[in-house]
């Protein structure tokens, strides 16, 4: 296709494409060894409860300590892992690492913390994932209510019956269910009626300009009200400023997550931040 657009376009296109294609193939090959070599690590990003300024949950975000390329974000390898099917094993590792961390926190000053893990539609396809979650929780002596699973709206478009069944089982175990990136998917609202949802995470794209743009403000307020009327809690993603925090607090958003509170950090750094009090962000009562 690029070829037809003329020589310059063609060269420009292939150069960039070759680089990316080479990197893709390399990473795909390296992914083979990554699990065995213990190259994945979970970073944790705290969620601030706007009601009492406490932190009771953190989201686990995977990183790949690549032997030559350094620390890679999920966008560089999760899509690849989904294509090759390796995502199933990676997802199981994430669950295990999260349970290990919960067990580690269980009897200390961070025993109140819940961990949210991200599960893609492809991972939910894995017939054994619910059993794996249950067994892993039990093996680590962790109760299911310590664990939260974040799903994006894609799971309400395909394989609906299978996904509903999987989520019902998870919910019955006591695992909390969150809808991630809410508002940017292509699904209908009907699933909020049919699926056992505990939390909605408003996508960052609505939050970025929420204090400047009337439409974003209207949508954000509407989502908060919709969720609350359905008995669902709301998390705002990507909060980067005090103004955004104040807006969300004033409109009764339950929790916020974003660089304003903390970037995702390794467990040791999170513990340090929690105990030093730097995360005790003050949330005054609004007007
Ligand atoms: P997500 O679950 O929506 O995670 C939020 C993303 O936004 C994270 O990017 C986080 O670092 C970033 N973020 C948080 N606060 C802010 C902020 O204030 N400003 C900005 N600009 N960004 C913020 P990250 O860690 O690169 O993860 C990207 C996506 O990769 C995640 O989006 C999630 O969909 C996926 N992902 C991460 N970990 C896993 C995993 O273990 N399994 C699977 N299947 N997917 C994962
Ligand atoms: Mg998430
Ligand atoms: Mg999200
Ligand atoms: Mg996202």
Short mmCIF file of C-alpha atoms and ligand atoms in Angstrom, two decimals:
data_model
loop_
_atom_site.label_atom_id
_atom_site.label_comp_id
_atom_site.label_asym_id
_atom_site.label_seq_id
_atom_site.Cartn_x
_atom_site.Cartn_y
_atom_site.Cartn_z
CA UNK A 1 0.00 0.00 0.00
CA UNK A 2 2.78 2.45 0.90
CA UNK A 3 4.56 1.50 -2.32
CA UNK A 4 1.76 2.98 -4.39
CA UNK A 5 2.15 6.32 -2.68
CA UNK A 6 5.57 6.93 -4.26
CA UNK A 7 9.17 6.32 -3.58
CA UNK A 8 9.73 8.72 -0.68
CA UNK A 9 6.79 7.47 1.28
CA UNK A 10 7.87 3.93 0.58
CA UNK A 11 11.38 4.45 1.94
CA UNK A 12 10.21 6.39 4.96
CA UNK A 13 7.58 3.78 5.70
CA UNK A 14 9.83 0.74 5.34
CA UNK A 15 12.61 2.17 7.46
CA UNK A 16 10.35 2.84 10.41
CA UNK A 17 8.52 -0.36 9.77
CA UNK A 18 11.67 -2.44 9.59
CA UNK A 19 12.93 -1.07 12.87
CA UNK A 20 9.70 -1.78 14.57
CA UNK A 21 9.32 -5.15 12.93
CA UNK A 22 12.84 -6.17 13.98
CA UNK A 23 12.17 -5.05 17.51
CA UNK A 24 8.86 -6.89 17.51
CA UNK A 25 10.43 -10.15 16.35
CA UNK A 26 13.27 -9.81 18.84
CA UNK A 27 10.98 -9.09 21.74
CA UNK A 28 8.71 -11.92 20.72
CA UNK A 29 11.66 -14.30 20.87
CA UNK A 30 12.88 -12.83 24.18
CA UNK A 31 9.42 -13.25 25.70
CA UNK A 32 10.03 -16.99 25.50
CA UNK A 33 12.65 -16.76 28.22
CA UNK A 34 11.27 -13.87 30.24
CA UNK A 35 9.14 -15.90 32.61
CA UNK A 36 11.78 -18.56 33.18
CA UNK A 37 14.38 -15.84 33.80
CA UNK A 38 12.11 -14.02 36.22
CA UNK A 39 12.26 -10.80 34.23
CA UNK A 40 8.79 -9.47 35.04
CA UNK A 41 8.09 -7.22 37.96
CA UNK A 42 4.98 -5.59 39.35
CA UNK A 43 4.88 -1.87 40.01
CA UNK A 44 2.17 -0.52 42.28
CA UNK A 45 0.16 2.66 42.00
CA UNK A 46 -1.89 3.69 45.04
CA UNK A 47 -5.52 4.78 44.93
CA UNK A 48 -6.52 7.57 47.30
CA UNK A 49 -9.89 7.31 49.03
CA UNK A 50 -11.39 10.80 48.83
CA UNK A 51 -13.70 10.20 51.78
CA UNK A 52 -11.00 9.83 54.40
CA UNK A 53 -7.72 10.39 52.51
CA UNK A 54 -6.70 6.80 53.16
CA UNK A 55 -5.02 4.39 50.80
CA UNK A 56 -6.56 0.94 50.83
CA UNK A 57 -5.85 -0.27 47.33
CA UNK A 58 -3.08 -0.29 44.78
CA UNK A 59 -3.10 -1.25 41.13
CA UNK A 60 -0.45 -3.72 39.98
CA UNK A 61 1.11 -2.73 36.65
CA UNK A 62 3.51 -5.12 34.99
CA UNK A 63 6.98 -4.15 33.75
CA UNK A 64 9.57 -6.22 31.91
CA UNK A 65 13.17 -5.92 33.03
CA UNK A 66 14.57 -6.66 29.62
CA UNK A 67 18.21 -7.79 29.78
CA UNK A 68 19.29 -5.36 27.04
CA UNK A 69 16.48 -2.85 26.58
CA UNK A 70 15.89 -1.91 30.19
CA UNK A 71 12.54 -1.54 31.87
CA UNK A 72 9.76 -1.97 29.32
CA UNK A 73 6.16 -0.77 29.79
CA UNK A 74 3.26 -3.15 29.07
CA UNK A 75 2.44 -1.51 25.73
CA UNK A 76 5.75 -2.90 24.39
CA UNK A 77 4.99 -6.54 25.13
CA UNK A 78 1.41 -7.23 26.28
CA UNK A 79 -0.02 -6.93 22.73
CA UNK A 80 2.75 -9.28 21.50
CA UNK A 81 2.04 -11.73 24.28
CA UNK A 82 -1.64 -11.65 23.37
CA UNK A 83 -0.89 -12.51 19.76
CA UNK A 84 1.34 -15.43 20.64
CA UNK A 85 -0.83 -16.69 23.48
CA UNK A 86 1.94 -16.26 26.05
CA UNK A 87 -0.35 -13.81 27.82
CA UNK A 88 -2.00 -16.76 29.57
CA UNK A 89 1.17 -17.64 31.46
CA UNK A 90 2.05 -14.01 32.06
CA UNK A 91 -1.42 -13.40 33.49
CA UNK A 92 -1.04 -16.35 35.80
CA UNK A 93 2.33 -15.03 36.92
CA UNK A 94 0.74 -11.63 37.66
CA UNK A 95 -1.91 -13.25 39.86
CA UNK A 96 0.75 -15.22 41.70
CA UNK A 97 3.02 -12.23 42.20
CA UNK A 98 0.09 -10.18 43.50
CA UNK A 99 -0.92 -12.93 45.96
CA UNK A 100 2.68 -13.28 47.11
CA UNK A 101 2.76 -9.54 47.79
CA UNK A 102 -0.57 -9.65 49.63
CA UNK A 103 0.71 -12.51 51.80
CA UNK A 104 3.84 -10.51 52.47
CA UNK A 105 1.81 -7.48 53.58
CA UNK A 106 -0.73 -9.52 55.50
CA UNK A 107 0.59 -9.19 59.04
CA UNK A 108 2.34 -5.87 58.89
CA UNK A 109 1.41 -2.20 58.62
CA UNK A 110 0.08 -2.65 55.07
CA UNK A 111 -2.39 -5.42 55.87
CA UNK A 112 -5.28 -3.18 54.79
CA UNK A 113 -4.09 -2.99 51.19
CA UNK A 114 -5.96 -4.58 48.31
CA UNK A 115 -4.28 -5.26 44.99
CA UNK A 116 -6.00 -4.73 41.64
CA UNK A 117 -4.66 -6.75 38.72
CA UNK A 118 -5.43 -6.18 35.05
CA UNK A 119 -6.92 -9.04 33.09
CA UNK A 120 -7.41 -8.77 29.33
CA UNK A 121 -10.22 -10.47 27.44
CA UNK A 122 -7.72 -12.94 26.08
CA UNK A 123 -6.79 -13.91 29.66
CA UNK A 124 -10.41 -14.35 30.62
CA UNK A 125 -10.73 -16.79 27.71
CA UNK A 126 -8.39 -19.05 29.70
CA UNK A 127 -10.83 -21.62 31.05
CA UNK A 128 -8.68 -22.32 34.11
CA UNK A 129 -8.00 -18.74 35.20
CA UNK A 130 -10.70 -18.61 37.87
CA UNK A 131 -9.51 -21.85 39.46
CA UNK A 132 -5.96 -20.56 39.24
CA UNK A 133 -6.95 -17.40 41.08
CA UNK A 134 -8.78 -19.35 43.77
CA UNK A 135 -5.94 -21.84 44.25
CA UNK A 136 -3.30 -19.13 44.30
CA UNK A 137 -5.20 -17.13 46.92
CA UNK A 138 -5.57 -20.23 49.07
CA UNK A 139 -1.95 -21.29 48.63
CA UNK A 140 -0.86 -17.89 49.93
CA UNK A 141 -3.45 -17.72 52.70
CA UNK A 142 -5.00 -14.59 51.25
CA UNK A 143 -8.75 -13.92 51.28
CA UNK A 144 -10.44 -13.15 47.98
CA UNK A 145 -11.61 -9.71 49.05
CA UNK A 146 -7.96 -8.56 49.01
CA UNK A 147 -7.91 -9.02 45.26
CA UNK A 148 -9.52 -6.89 42.60
CA UNK A 149 -9.65 -7.68 38.90
CA UNK A 150 -9.75 -4.88 36.31
CA UNK A 151 -11.37 -5.64 32.98
CA UNK A 152 -11.93 -3.43 29.97
CA UNK A 153 -15.21 -3.15 28.13
CA UNK A 154 -13.99 -5.45 25.35
CA UNK A 155 -15.16 -8.39 27.44
CA UNK A 156 -18.76 -7.26 27.05
CA UNK A 157 -18.59 -7.41 23.26
CA UNK A 158 -17.24 -10.88 22.54
CA UNK A 159 -17.77 -14.22 24.28
CA UNK A 160 -20.33 -12.54 26.48
CA UNK A 161 -21.80 -15.70 27.91
CA UNK A 162 -18.42 -17.21 28.74
CA UNK A 163 -17.21 -13.96 30.27
CA UNK A 164 -20.36 -13.52 32.34
CA UNK A 165 -19.86 -17.02 33.66
CA UNK A 166 -16.20 -16.36 34.52
CA UNK A 167 -16.97 -13.07 36.25
CA UNK A 168 -19.85 -14.57 38.20
CA UNK A 169 -17.52 -17.23 39.53
CA UNK A 170 -14.90 -14.64 40.45
CA UNK A 171 -17.50 -12.48 42.12
CA UNK A 172 -18.80 -15.46 44.08
CA UNK A 173 -15.28 -16.11 45.35
CA UNK A 174 -15.32 -12.59 46.75
CA UNK A 175 -12.94 -10.99 44.26
CA UNK A 176 -13.86 -7.36 43.51
CA UNK A 177 -14.51 -6.53 39.86
CA UNK A 178 -13.62 -3.21 38.26
CA UNK A 179 -14.32 -1.89 34.78
CA UNK A 180 -11.15 -0.23 33.52
CA UNK A 181 -10.97 2.68 31.05
CA UNK A 182 -14.70 3.21 31.39
CA UNK A 183 -16.30 5.29 28.67
CA UNK A 184 -13.94 4.64 25.78
CA UNK A 185 -15.11 1.15 24.81
CA UNK A 186 -17.77 0.25 22.31
CA UNK A 187 -20.02 -1.71 24.59
CA UNK A 188 -23.54 -0.86 25.69
CA UNK A 189 -24.51 0.12 29.20
CA UNK A 190 -26.63 -3.00 29.51
CA UNK A 191 -23.75 -4.96 30.94
CA UNK A 192 -23.80 -2.80 34.07
CA UNK A 193 -27.15 -4.40 34.68
CA UNK A 194 -26.12 -7.96 33.81
CA UNK A 195 -22.58 -8.21 35.20
CA UNK A 196 -21.54 -8.07 38.86
CA UNK A 197 -19.52 -4.84 38.81
CA UNK A 198 -18.12 -3.28 42.02
CA UNK A 199 -16.09 -0.42 40.59
CA UNK A 200 -15.93 1.83 37.53
CA UNK A 201 -12.67 3.46 36.58
CA UNK A 202 -13.34 6.59 34.52
CA UNK A 203 -10.85 6.72 31.69
CA UNK A 204 -8.03 9.24 31.93
CA UNK A 205 -9.15 10.91 28.68
CA UNK A 206 -12.17 12.37 30.51
CA UNK A 207 -10.13 13.49 33.51
CA UNK A 208 -7.25 15.27 31.76
CA UNK A 209 -9.35 18.36 30.90
CA UNK A 210 -12.15 17.86 33.40
CA UNK A 211 -11.59 21.27 35.00
CA UNK A 212 -11.36 23.07 31.65
CA UNK A 213 -13.85 21.38 29.41
CA UNK A 214 -17.55 21.54 30.07
CA UNK A 215 -18.24 18.31 28.17
CA UNK A 216 -15.70 16.29 30.12
CA UNK A 217 -17.06 17.68 33.37
CA UNK A 218 -20.62 16.77 32.40
CA UNK A 219 -19.64 13.24 31.37
CA UNK A 220 -17.59 12.68 34.52
CA UNK A 221 -20.39 13.86 36.78
CA UNK A 222 -22.91 11.75 34.91
CA UNK A 223 -20.74 8.63 35.21
CA UNK A 224 -20.31 9.19 38.95
CA UNK A 225 -24.07 9.57 39.43
CA UNK A 226 -24.89 6.61 37.21
CA UNK A 227 -22.47 4.39 39.09
CA UNK A 228 -23.61 5.51 42.52
CA UNK A 229 -27.25 4.95 41.64
CA UNK A 230 -26.31 1.41 40.68
CA UNK A 231 -24.37 0.89 43.91
CA UNK A 232 -21.03 1.00 42.13
CA UNK A 233 -17.96 2.90 43.37
CA UNK A 234 -16.01 5.22 41.09
CA UNK A 235 -12.27 5.64 40.58
CA UNK A 236 -10.92 8.51 38.46
CA UNK A 237 -7.79 7.56 36.50
CA UNK A 238 -4.95 9.86 35.53
CA UNK A 239 -5.39 12.57 38.16
CA UNK A 240 -2.40 14.87 37.84
CA UNK A 241 -3.44 18.12 39.53
CA UNK A 242 -4.91 19.46 42.76
CA UNK A 243 -7.69 21.09 40.69
CA UNK A 244 -8.74 17.74 39.28
CA UNK A 245 -8.72 16.23 42.77
CA UNK A 246 -10.89 19.06 44.10
CA UNK A 247 -13.35 18.73 41.25
CA UNK A 248 -13.64 14.97 41.78
CA UNK A 249 -14.00 15.34 45.52
CA UNK A 250 -16.72 17.98 45.07
CA UNK A 251 -18.63 15.65 42.79
CA UNK A 252 -18.41 12.71 45.18
CA UNK A 253 -15.98 10.56 43.25
CA UNK A 254 -14.88 7.81 45.65
CA UNK A 255 -11.24 7.23 44.71
CA UNK A 256 -8.54 8.79 42.59
CA UNK A 257 -5.42 7.39 41.01
CA UNK A 258 -2.73 9.26 39.14
CA UNK A 259 0.60 10.99 39.16
CA UNK A 260 -0.73 13.63 41.56
CA UNK A 261 -0.73 10.94 44.25
CA UNK A 262 2.06 8.72 42.94
CA UNK A 263 3.47 7.15 39.84
CA UNK A 264 3.51 3.35 39.77
CA UNK A 265 6.51 2.28 41.89
CA UNK A 266 8.17 -0.95 43.06
CA UNK A 267 6.78 -2.48 46.28
CA UNK A 268 9.65 -1.28 48.47
CA UNK A 269 9.21 2.28 47.25
CA UNK A 270 5.46 2.10 47.85
CA UNK A 271 6.02 0.90 51.41
CA UNK A 272 8.45 3.72 52.00
CA UNK A 273 6.02 6.29 50.62
CA UNK A 274 3.17 4.89 52.72
CA UNK A 275 5.15 4.92 55.94
CA UNK A 276 6.76 8.30 55.38
CA UNK A 277 3.39 9.97 54.99
CA UNK A 278 4.11 11.61 51.62
CA UNK A 279 0.95 9.98 50.27
CA UNK A 280 -1.25 11.57 52.95
CA UNK A 281 -2.71 14.04 50.48
CA UNK A 282 -5.16 16.33 52.16
CA UNK A 283 -8.65 16.34 50.59
CA UNK A 284 -10.62 19.26 52.03
CA UNK A 285 -14.40 19.25 52.06
CA UNK A 286 -15.59 20.90 48.88
CA UNK A 287 -17.81 23.88 48.33
P1 LIG B 1 -4.46 0.76 32.83
O1 LIG B 1 -4.83 -0.46 33.54
O2 LIG B 1 -5.55 1.71 32.45
O3 LIG B 1 -3.36 1.46 33.74
C1 LIG B 1 -3.21 2.85 33.86
C2 LIG B 1 -2.04 3.35 33.05
O4 LIG B 1 -1.97 4.76 33.15
C3 LIG B 1 -0.69 2.85 33.54
O5 LIG B 1 0.19 2.75 32.44
C4 LIG B 1 -0.24 3.98 34.45
O6 LIG B 1 1.16 4.06 34.61
C5 LIG B 1 -0.75 5.16 33.70
N1 LIG B 1 -1.03 6.31 34.58
C6 LIG B 1 -1.40 6.28 35.87
N2 LIG B 1 -1.59 7.51 36.35
C7 LIG B 1 -1.34 8.36 35.34
C8 LIG B 1 -1.36 9.80 35.22
O7 LIG B 1 -1.65 10.55 36.14
N3 LIG B 1 -1.04 10.31 33.98
C9 LIG B 1 -0.71 9.51 32.93
N4 LIG B 1 -0.39 10.10 31.78
N5 LIG B 1 -0.69 8.16 33.02
C10 LIG B 1 -0.99 7.59 34.20
P2 LIG B 1 1.07 1.45 32.20
O8 LIG B 1 1.62 0.96 33.49
O9 LIG B 1 2.01 1.77 31.09
O10 LIG B 1 0.02 0.39 31.72
C11 LIG B 1 -0.68 0.55 30.52
C12 LIG B 1 -1.74 -0.49 30.35
O11 LIG B 1 -1.15 -1.79 30.23
C13 LIG B 1 -2.68 -0.61 31.53
O12 LIG B 1 -3.66 0.41 31.48
C14 LIG B 1 -3.25 -2.00 31.32
O13 LIG B 1 -4.28 -1.97 30.38
C15 LIG B 1 -2.06 -2.74 30.72
N6 LIG B 1 -1.42 -3.56 31.77
C16 LIG B 1 -0.60 -3.20 32.78
N7 LIG B 1 -0.27 -4.25 33.55
C17 LIG B 1 -0.90 -5.32 33.02
C18 LIG B 1 -0.97 -6.71 33.39
O14 LIG B 1 -0.40 -7.19 34.37
N8 LIG B 1 -1.74 -7.51 32.58
C19 LIG B 1 -2.42 -7.01 31.50
N9 LIG B 1 -3.16 -7.85 30.78
N10 LIG B 1 -2.38 -5.72 31.16
C20 LIG B 1 -1.64 -4.88 31.90
MG1 LIG B 2 -6.01 -0.97 35.01
MG1 LIG B 3 -7.24 2.26 33.00
MG1 LIG B 4 -5.68 2.15 30.08
#
